[in-house]
């Protein structure tokens, strides 16, 4: 039975690749398109597949591509939120289909590819967006925590590229956009596994870009900065800064998330800002695109002085961050407090 599971992805991939090749042969003009024509990116994609599209950056990207006329394949490990995104697109007059996908499962990728190819064809654009955060001192992380972080944030990107890149190469057309993070230039304490996964995604993307360029397939890496999503609430937090007091930790986490969602959109930290960057990278075939000023600043600082950047970031201990959050909590409460008599 184990042998069958190993053979299945190969059979599915080879079958799809053969049929994609046959389909591609019937479009000689497209196949013989000049390389410099394709290297400019894909301005008006016919179909876009996005991972982690049930919320946040993924959902904003799905809605933006749908408004541009693309059929969007919405995938997420959460079936309910994926369906919600597809319904939002349909309600706005767009076209979408939703699928459940665990990006850390390579067999699930192969099965998705088969379903998508049978029902929709080969995507013009693949956006590897799914990921989550782990905030924990390295010595407090278990082996499983580390493995799970890399399985989703890094292997999920690799599996997506391994599954769909061969089909795009056969079509001699396609754009892969991998979402990394500004953390790929941030040697910050307590982010060791998260930062490792993101810098690996960035370097993998740059390396793959050189390989696939000759086949008419572009590869971009988008590095977001601060984003007003549920990433804080959904992050796995393991720290001794609260002396084992789970209630204090939850209050701090909830307050930090509330600060992000309250002030983020006002300061331009909304997920749609990142979605615009993803669309721009797709249209122009940009290699690496930092999004938002703080990401450009972090990148510049790290390149100018890695040692100074690392020293500065090392000052952001959990105790100090918790102190800042506690100071901000009253301000947040005052902003959110309803005005007496304001309700109808």
Short mmCIF file of C-alpha atoms in Angstrom, two decimals:
data_model
loop_
_atom_site.label_atom_id
_atom_site.label_comp_id
_atom_site.label_asym_id
_atom_site.label_seq_id
_atom_site.Cartn_x
_atom_site.Cartn_y
_atom_site.Cartn_z
CA UNK A 1 0.00 0.00 0.00
CA UNK A 2 2.88 2.36 0.85
CA UNK A 3 4.41 1.64 -2.56
CA UNK A 4 1.13 2.58 -4.27
CA UNK A 5 1.10 5.94 -2.47
CA UNK A 6 4.61 6.67 -3.72
CA UNK A 7 3.81 5.69 -7.31
CA UNK A 8 0.46 7.55 -7.55
CA UNK A 9 1.90 11.12 -7.75
CA UNK A 10 4.32 10.04 -10.49
CA UNK A 11 1.55 8.41 -12.55
CA UNK A 12 -0.77 11.40 -12.14
CA UNK A 13 1.99 13.90 -12.99
CA UNK A 14 3.16 11.98 -16.06
CA UNK A 15 -0.43 11.56 -17.29
CA UNK A 16 -1.21 15.27 -16.97
CA UNK A 17 2.11 16.25 -18.52
CA UNK A 18 1.53 13.99 -21.54
CA UNK A 19 -1.98 15.33 -22.10
CA UNK A 20 -0.82 18.92 -21.61
CA UNK A 21 1.87 18.26 -24.20
CA UNK A 22 -0.71 16.96 -26.66
CA UNK A 23 -2.92 19.97 -26.04
CA UNK A 24 0.05 22.32 -26.46
CA UNK A 25 0.97 20.79 -29.82
CA UNK A 26 -2.33 21.98 -31.24
CA UNK A 27 -1.28 25.57 -30.55
CA UNK A 28 1.89 25.88 -32.62
CA UNK A 29 1.77 29.66 -32.72
CA UNK A 30 1.65 29.91 -28.93
CA UNK A 31 4.37 27.34 -28.57
CA UNK A 32 6.71 29.21 -30.88
CA UNK A 33 6.20 32.57 -29.17
CA UNK A 34 9.46 34.48 -28.79
CA UNK A 35 11.07 34.19 -25.38
CA UNK A 36 11.28 37.91 -24.81
CA UNK A 37 7.52 38.05 -25.33
CA UNK A 38 6.86 35.69 -22.42
CA UNK A 39 9.55 37.07 -20.17
CA UNK A 40 7.51 40.23 -19.72
CA UNK A 41 5.11 38.43 -17.41
CA UNK A 42 1.43 37.68 -17.84
CA UNK A 43 -0.70 40.79 -18.03
CA UNK A 44 -4.13 39.18 -18.34
CA UNK A 45 -4.06 35.63 -16.96
CA UNK A 46 -6.86 33.30 -17.92
CA UNK A 47 -6.63 31.20 -14.76
CA UNK A 48 -4.88 31.74 -11.42
CA UNK A 49 -4.39 29.19 -8.64
CA UNK A 50 -3.78 30.59 -5.15
CA UNK A 51 -2.93 28.73 -1.94
CA UNK A 52 -4.03 30.02 1.45
CA UNK A 53 -6.76 31.97 -0.31
CA UNK A 54 -9.34 31.53 2.44
CA UNK A 55 -8.34 34.77 4.16
CA UNK A 56 -5.82 37.60 4.37
CA UNK A 57 -3.38 38.11 1.52
CA UNK A 58 -4.64 35.05 -0.34
CA UNK A 59 -8.25 36.22 -0.36
CA UNK A 60 -7.31 39.78 -1.34
CA UNK A 61 -5.20 38.41 -4.20
CA UNK A 62 -8.00 36.14 -5.37
CA UNK A 63 -10.48 39.04 -5.44
CA UNK A 64 -8.03 41.28 -7.30
CA UNK A 65 -7.26 38.71 -10.01
CA UNK A 66 -10.99 37.96 -10.36
CA UNK A 67 -11.70 41.65 -10.95
CA UNK A 68 -9.16 41.51 -13.76
CA UNK A 69 -11.17 38.76 -15.44
CA UNK A 70 -9.28 35.63 -14.38
CA UNK A 71 -10.88 32.40 -13.28
CA UNK A 72 -9.53 31.87 -9.76
CA UNK A 73 -8.82 28.47 -8.25
CA UNK A 74 -9.16 29.12 -4.52
CA UNK A 75 -7.37 26.63 -2.25
CA UNK A 76 -7.03 26.53 1.51
CA UNK A 77 -6.71 23.91 4.24
CA UNK A 78 -9.94 25.39 5.62
CA UNK A 79 -12.72 24.33 3.24
CA UNK A 80 -15.23 26.79 4.70
CA UNK A 81 -13.09 29.90 4.20
CA UNK A 82 -12.05 28.77 0.72
CA UNK A 83 -15.72 28.44 -0.21
CA UNK A 84 -16.41 31.90 1.24
CA UNK A 85 -13.74 33.43 -0.98
CA UNK A 86 -15.14 31.70 -4.06
CA UNK A 87 -18.63 32.92 -3.16
CA UNK A 88 -17.38 36.50 -2.77
CA UNK A 89 -15.87 36.31 -6.25
CA UNK A 90 -19.06 34.85 -7.72
CA UNK A 91 -21.20 37.50 -6.00
CA UNK A 92 -19.08 40.18 -7.67
CA UNK A 93 -19.65 38.59 -11.08
CA UNK A 94 -16.37 36.69 -11.27
CA UNK A 95 -15.50 33.03 -11.81
CA UNK A 96 -14.00 30.82 -9.11
CA UNK A 97 -13.77 27.26 -7.84
CA UNK A 98 -12.65 26.20 -4.38
CA UNK A 99 -10.66 23.16 -3.26
CA UNK A 100 -9.27 21.98 0.05
CA UNK A 101 -5.47 21.71 0.00
CA UNK A 102 -2.92 20.85 2.66
CA UNK A 103 0.17 22.38 1.06
CA UNK A 104 2.47 20.23 3.23
CA UNK A 105 1.11 17.06 1.59
CA UNK A 106 2.72 16.39 -1.80
CA UNK A 107 0.15 13.74 -2.72
CA UNK A 108 -2.63 16.29 -2.10
CA UNK A 109 -0.90 18.60 -4.59
CA UNK A 110 -0.87 15.86 -7.23
CA UNK A 111 -4.53 15.11 -6.68
CA UNK A 112 -5.37 18.82 -6.92
CA UNK A 113 -3.41 19.12 -10.17
CA UNK A 114 -5.39 16.25 -11.68
CA UNK A 115 -8.73 17.79 -10.66
CA UNK A 116 -7.80 21.27 -11.86
CA UNK A 117 -6.43 20.00 -15.17
CA UNK A 118 -9.53 17.88 -15.84
CA UNK A 119 -11.99 20.67 -15.03
CA UNK A 120 -10.16 23.87 -15.91
CA UNK A 121 -6.85 23.22 -17.68
CA UNK A 122 -3.35 24.44 -16.77
CA UNK A 123 -3.19 27.62 -14.64
CA UNK A 124 -1.38 30.60 -16.16
CA UNK A 125 -0.36 31.78 -12.69
CA UNK A 126 0.43 29.92 -9.47
CA UNK A 127 0.57 31.96 -6.24
CA UNK A 128 2.18 30.03 -3.38
CA UNK A 129 0.87 32.10 -0.48
CA UNK A 130 -0.06 29.64 2.29
CA UNK A 131 1.94 29.89 5.49
CA UNK A 132 1.81 30.60 9.22
CA UNK A 133 4.01 32.10 11.92
CA UNK A 134 5.83 30.46 14.82
CA UNK A 135 7.11 32.80 17.52
CA UNK A 136 9.28 30.91 19.98
CA UNK A 137 12.81 30.78 21.38
CA UNK A 138 14.74 28.10 19.51
CA UNK A 139 15.47 26.17 22.72
CA UNK A 140 11.75 26.06 23.53
CA UNK A 141 10.77 24.70 20.11
CA UNK A 142 10.19 21.00 19.73
CA UNK A 143 11.46 19.13 16.71
CA UNK A 144 7.84 18.81 15.55
CA UNK A 145 7.28 22.57 15.73
CA UNK A 146 10.34 23.19 13.57
CA UNK A 147 9.40 20.49 11.06
CA UNK A 148 5.79 21.72 10.82
CA UNK A 149 6.92 25.30 10.17
CA UNK A 150 9.22 24.28 7.32
CA UNK A 151 6.69 21.75 5.98
CA UNK A 152 4.08 24.45 5.38
CA UNK A 153 6.14 27.58 4.68
CA UNK A 154 8.91 26.01 2.58
CA UNK A 155 7.87 22.54 1.41
CA UNK A 156 4.42 23.85 0.52
CA UNK A 157 6.07 26.23 -1.95
CA UNK A 158 8.44 23.56 -3.29
CA UNK A 159 5.61 21.04 -3.80
CA UNK A 160 3.51 23.63 -5.61
CA UNK A 161 6.36 24.44 -7.98
CA UNK A 162 7.22 20.76 -8.46
CA UNK A 163 3.60 20.01 -9.36
CA UNK A 164 2.70 22.88 -11.69
CA UNK A 165 6.03 24.07 -13.13
CA UNK A 166 6.33 21.03 -15.47
CA UNK A 167 2.87 21.77 -16.87
CA UNK A 168 3.75 25.42 -17.43
CA UNK A 169 7.01 24.41 -19.11
CA UNK A 170 5.04 22.17 -21.46
CA UNK A 171 2.76 25.10 -22.28
CA UNK A 172 5.81 27.40 -22.55
CA UNK A 173 3.87 29.97 -20.56
CA UNK A 174 3.30 30.69 -16.91
CA UNK A 175 4.17 32.76 -13.87
CA UNK A 176 4.90 31.45 -10.39
CA UNK A 177 4.69 33.91 -7.49
CA UNK A 178 6.06 32.72 -4.15
CA UNK A 179 5.19 34.78 -1.10
CA UNK A 180 8.12 35.10 1.32
CA UNK A 181 8.41 37.89 3.89
CA UNK A 182 10.39 40.91 4.98
CA UNK A 183 11.54 38.49 7.69
CA UNK A 184 13.84 36.96 5.08
CA UNK A 185 16.14 39.95 5.81
CA UNK A 186 15.45 39.97 9.56
CA UNK A 187 17.67 37.83 11.81
CA UNK A 188 15.22 38.45 14.65
CA UNK A 189 15.21 36.46 17.89
CA UNK A 190 12.31 34.06 18.45
CA UNK A 191 11.64 33.91 14.70
CA UNK A 192 14.38 31.43 13.84
CA UNK A 193 12.17 28.82 12.17
CA UNK A 194 9.87 31.37 10.50
CA UNK A 195 12.74 33.52 9.18
CA UNK A 196 14.59 30.40 8.02
CA UNK A 197 11.57 29.24 6.04
CA UNK A 198 11.11 32.65 4.41
CA UNK A 199 14.73 33.25 3.44
CA UNK A 200 14.72 29.73 1.97
CA UNK A 201 11.62 30.58 -0.09
CA UNK A 202 13.31 33.72 -1.40
CA UNK A 203 16.54 31.97 -2.39
CA UNK A 204 14.64 29.01 -3.87
CA UNK A 205 12.59 31.43 -5.97
CA UNK A 206 15.65 33.27 -7.26
CA UNK A 207 17.37 30.00 -8.16
CA UNK A 208 14.29 28.54 -9.85
CA UNK A 209 13.81 31.77 -11.80
CA UNK A 210 17.12 31.17 -13.56
CA UNK A 211 16.16 27.61 -14.46
CA UNK A 212 12.67 28.26 -15.82
CA UNK A 213 13.36 31.49 -17.72
CA UNK A 214 14.57 29.55 -20.77
CA UNK A 215 11.21 27.73 -20.87
CA UNK A 216 9.05 30.85 -20.94
CA UNK A 217 8.02 30.54 -17.28
CA UNK A 218 8.63 33.42 -14.88
CA UNK A 219 9.25 33.12 -11.15
CA UNK A 220 8.71 36.01 -8.74
CA UNK A 221 9.14 36.34 -5.00
CA UNK A 222 7.02 38.87 -3.14
CA UNK A 223 8.19 39.91 0.33
CA UNK A 224 5.44 41.59 2.39
CA UNK A 225 6.07 43.79 5.38
CA UNK A 226 3.50 44.48 8.09
CA UNK A 227 0.06 43.24 7.08
CA UNK A 228 -3.30 43.72 8.81
CA UNK A 229 -4.41 40.07 8.76
CA UNK A 230 -5.08 37.42 11.42
CA UNK A 231 -1.44 36.30 11.35
CA UNK A 232 -0.87 37.24 15.00
CA UNK A 233 -3.99 35.43 16.18
CA UNK A 234 -3.17 32.39 14.06
CA UNK A 235 0.52 32.31 14.97
CA UNK A 236 1.85 29.65 17.30
CA UNK A 237 3.41 31.47 20.26
CA UNK A 238 5.76 29.70 22.66
CA UNK A 239 7.58 31.93 25.14
CA UNK A 240 8.65 32.03 28.79
CA UNK A 241 8.10 35.79 28.98
CA UNK A 242 4.80 35.28 30.84
CA UNK A 243 6.17 32.86 33.46
CA UNK A 244 3.76 30.16 32.39
CA UNK A 245 0.71 32.43 32.77
CA UNK A 246 -1.41 31.40 29.77
CA UNK A 247 -4.02 34.09 30.45
CA UNK A 248 -1.42 36.89 30.27
CA UNK A 249 -0.07 35.45 27.05
CA UNK A 250 -3.53 35.27 25.47
CA UNK A 251 -4.31 38.85 26.52
CA UNK A 252 -1.04 40.09 25.00
CA UNK A 253 -1.61 38.14 21.79
CA UNK A 254 -5.22 39.32 21.48
CA UNK A 255 -4.18 42.92 22.12
CA UNK A 256 -1.41 42.72 19.52
CA UNK A 257 -3.87 41.29 16.98
CA UNK A 258 -6.40 44.02 17.81
CA UNK A 259 -3.73 46.68 17.29
CA UNK A 260 -2.87 45.19 13.90
CA UNK A 261 -6.47 44.98 12.69
CA UNK A 262 -7.43 48.42 14.07
CA UNK A 263 -4.49 50.54 12.96
CA UNK A 264 -3.25 48.43 10.06
CA UNK A 265 -5.81 49.51 7.44
CA UNK A 266 -5.48 53.17 8.54
CA UNK A 267 -1.72 53.01 7.97
CA UNK A 268 -1.92 51.17 4.66
CA UNK A 269 -1.14 47.73 6.12
CA UNK A 270 -4.18 46.06 4.52
CA UNK A 271 -3.74 42.76 2.65
CA UNK A 272 -4.87 44.41 -0.59
CA UNK A 273 -1.58 46.33 -0.64
CA UNK A 274 0.26 43.01 -0.85
CA UNK A 275 -2.24 41.70 -3.39
CA UNK A 276 -1.44 44.65 -5.65
CA UNK A 277 2.23 43.74 -5.37
CA UNK A 278 1.51 40.15 -6.36
CA UNK A 279 -0.45 41.26 -9.43
CA UNK A 280 2.33 43.70 -10.33
CA UNK A 281 4.99 40.98 -10.02
CA UNK A 282 2.86 38.75 -12.26
CA UNK A 283 2.39 41.40 -14.94
CA UNK A 284 6.04 42.49 -15.04
CA UNK A 285 7.83 39.25 -14.12
CA UNK A 286 9.66 40.94 -11.24
CA UNK A 287 12.28 38.72 -9.61
CA UNK A 288 12.11 39.89 -5.99
CA UNK A 289 9.59 42.52 -4.90
CA UNK A 290 9.67 43.93 -1.35
CA UNK A 291 6.26 45.43 -0.58
CA UNK A 292 5.81 48.42 1.74
CA UNK A 293 8.43 50.93 2.93
CA UNK A 294 9.44 49.03 6.06
CA UNK A 295 10.42 46.01 3.97
CA UNK A 296 12.58 48.14 1.67
CA UNK A 297 14.17 49.70 4.77
CA UNK A 298 14.89 46.34 6.39
CA UNK A 299 16.37 45.03 3.15
CA UNK A 300 18.62 48.09 2.80
CA UNK A 301 19.76 47.98 6.44
CA UNK A 302 20.58 44.29 6.27
CA UNK A 303 22.61 44.74 3.08
CA UNK A 304 24.50 47.74 4.47
CA UNK A 305 25.25 46.25 7.90
CA UNK A 306 24.03 42.74 8.78
CA UNK A 307 25.74 42.94 12.18
CA UNK A 308 24.09 46.22 13.20
CA UNK A 309 20.71 45.03 11.93
CA UNK A 310 21.01 41.81 13.93
CA UNK A 311 22.06 43.70 17.08
CA UNK A 312 19.14 46.12 16.78
CA UNK A 313 16.59 43.36 16.27
CA UNK A 314 18.02 41.43 19.21
CA UNK A 315 16.78 44.20 21.53
CA UNK A 316 13.16 43.23 20.79
CA UNK A 317 12.79 40.72 23.63
CA UNK A 318 9.35 39.31 24.57
CA UNK A 319 9.37 41.33 27.83
CA UNK A 320 9.95 44.59 25.96
CA UNK A 321 7.38 43.79 23.29
CA UNK A 322 4.85 42.87 25.97
CA UNK A 323 5.54 46.20 27.72
CA UNK A 324 4.85 48.10 24.48
CA UNK A 325 1.63 46.15 23.92
CA UNK A 326 0.48 46.84 27.49
CA UNK A 327 1.04 50.58 26.97
CA UNK A 328 -0.96 50.50 23.74
CA UNK A 329 -3.90 48.59 25.23
CA UNK A 330 -5.59 51.64 26.88
CA UNK A 331 -5.28 53.61 23.65
CA UNK A 332 -6.90 50.76 21.76
CA UNK A 333 -9.74 50.56 24.29
CA UNK A 334 -10.39 54.29 24.04
CA UNK A 335 -10.56 54.15 20.25
CA UNK A 336 -12.91 51.17 20.27
CA UNK A 337 -15.17 52.49 23.08
CA UNK A 338 -18.58 53.43 21.58
CA UNK A 339 -19.75 57.01 22.04
CA UNK A 340 -22.81 57.25 24.31
CA UNK A 341 -25.93 57.99 22.30
CA UNK A 342 -24.27 57.30 18.96
CA UNK A 343 -26.41 54.28 18.20
CA UNK A 344 -29.67 54.80 16.39
#
